[in-house]
Amino acid sequence: MPIDKRGVASELEANVDTIKTYLEDDTGIVERYQDAFQRLPDEWTSAEIRASLQDASYPGAYPTDEFDDVDSLIVPYPESDGWENHEEVNEWAREIIHNVPVMAVDGSQLPPTTQFNVPLAYIQAAWAVNHHHAEGRLDRGVEGRLLTPDEVTQESEDGDYRFVDSQLVGHHRFEHEGQLLINQLSELADARDAGDIDNTPVVFYDGPLIASFANPLKPETRERYISTLSRVIAASQHHEIPLVGYVAGSSATELVKMTRLLLREEFGTDRVIPDAHVLTELMSPWGDTTIPFISKRDGSIDALQTTYNGQAYEFRDDILFSYLNVPPGAGLDRIEFPGWLCRSNGPDGYDSMYEYTVDIVRAEAGIGRGYPEILQQADSDAVLDHQDRQQFQRVVQRWAESNDVPLEWDAKALSKELRRR
C-alpha cells in the first residue's frame, strides 16, 4: 500500500510545537555567547584557560598558542569583500588551486542479500585525485570487495544459531574506505618525492576525524573505527600530506562548552547550543574562519593512537578544528585536522601548512558552491543504487549456476520480485 499521507499530515500537526521548539534558538542565549566569545581573547590567556579547565576531563576545547596573538576568535578573509557573483569566486579559486592535487575517497554498500539462502554483501570505495592542471587531469578509480556469509553474520548470545547483522557491512565499509585513502595518500607522497607533483597535495576526508559517533558501539566495534581513523591520521603526519576531515553544517559544541565552563556564573544553568549558532553572525559572508582549537570533546580522541610504518603515533591533544563560512551551504562547516599542520612551515606565501590547507579548502568549497568539489566527485563515483543491487543479484545467480552452487530464492522475496516485473 502507498504511504498514508493523511496519517503523516495528522502526525505532523500533532507535533508542530515540539518541532518548532527544536528549530528555534533562544536569541538571548546566542547573543550572550557571542559577547563572551568576543571577550575571551581580551580577558584570558591560553595558559589561564587551561588552568581553569584542568579539573574537567573533557572541557570541549583548549586554545592553541595562536590564541595569545589574536584579538578575535574570527580570522577575516577580506579577499572576498568585493566579490559580487559566483564567477568571481571561481576565478579566485582556480588561481589558488592551480596545479594543486586534491584527493578524496568515498564509499557505498549493498546490504546483505535476503533474497537468497546465502547472505552476501558488497562494498566499494571510489577515489579521485583532481590535479587542477590547466588542460585538466582527473585520476579516479573504484575498488570493491565481496563480504561473505561469515563477515555479515554473527552468533547469537547463546551460540545456538547465526543471524545476519546488516551493521557489519557498514563497519567493513569504513575500514575499506580508510585503507584505500591510506593507499592513495601514500601514492601521492611517492609522486611528490619523485618530483611528479609540483605542489603539496591536500587530502579530504568526508566526515569527522573525531570518532564520537562510535562511542555507543560495542567496545570491539568502536575499536575498529578508532583504529582506522588513527592510521589515516598517522599516514598524513608520516607522509607530511595535509588531511582535512570536512563536516558540512556542523552542530558541534566544543567552544560553547569551553566558554560555559570558564564563565560558570554567566552560563552555568543555560543549555548548550551549537558553536555555529553563535559564530555565524560574527563572520563576514564568505571565507572567514575561526582560529584553530584543540578538541577535548570526549574519550574517543584519547584513544587515537597507532603504529604506522614502524613509528608510534598518538593524538590525545593533537586533533584540532576550525569553523569555516563558505555559503550557500546551510550553517557553518567545520574542518578537523592533525596538529602537525600548525607546526609545519607552509609553501611560499603561507606561514604554516594549516594556512595553506585552509586556502585550498576554501577554493574547493568555492568551486563546489559551498561543498568541496572533490568530495562531490568521489561520492558520485562511489554510489550504489537499486539498479546496482539488481545487477549484483544477477551476477550472483549466474556465478551460482556456473559453479553448481545450490543458491535458492527465498519464497517471499521471489514473490515480490515477480510482482514488480
mmCIF file of C-alpha atoms in Angstrom, residues 29 79 102 108 115 130 171 201 224 241 281 384 400:
data_model
loop_
_atom_site.group_PDB
_atom_site.id
_atom_site.type_symbol
_atom_site.label_atom_id
_atom_site.label_comp_id
_atom_site.label_asym_id
_atom_site.label_seq_id
_atom_site.Cartn_x
_atom_site.Cartn_y
_atom_site.Cartn_z
ATOM 1 C CA ILE A 29 21.469 32.853 24.816
ATOM 2 C CA GLU A 79 39.821 38.905 -0.252
ATOM 3 C CA VAL A 102 43.422 17.240 -4.074
ATOM 4 C CA SER A 108 28.933 2.815 -0.709
ATOM 5 C CA GLN A 115 16.552 -12.878 -1.433
ATOM 6 C CA ASN A 130 41.995 16.299 -9.249
ATOM 7 C CA HIS A 171 31.901 -1.497 9.725
ATOM 8 C CA PRO A 201 48.610 17.732 -2.166
ATOM 9 C CA ARG A 224 37.648 -0.829 14.566
ATOM 10 C CA ILE A 241 50.438 15.469 3.376
ATOM 11 C CA GLU A 281 26.708 36.329 12.758
ATOM 12 C CA LEU A 384 25.475 2.134 -5.437
ATOM 13 C CA ALA A 400 25.992 -19.921 -8.674
#
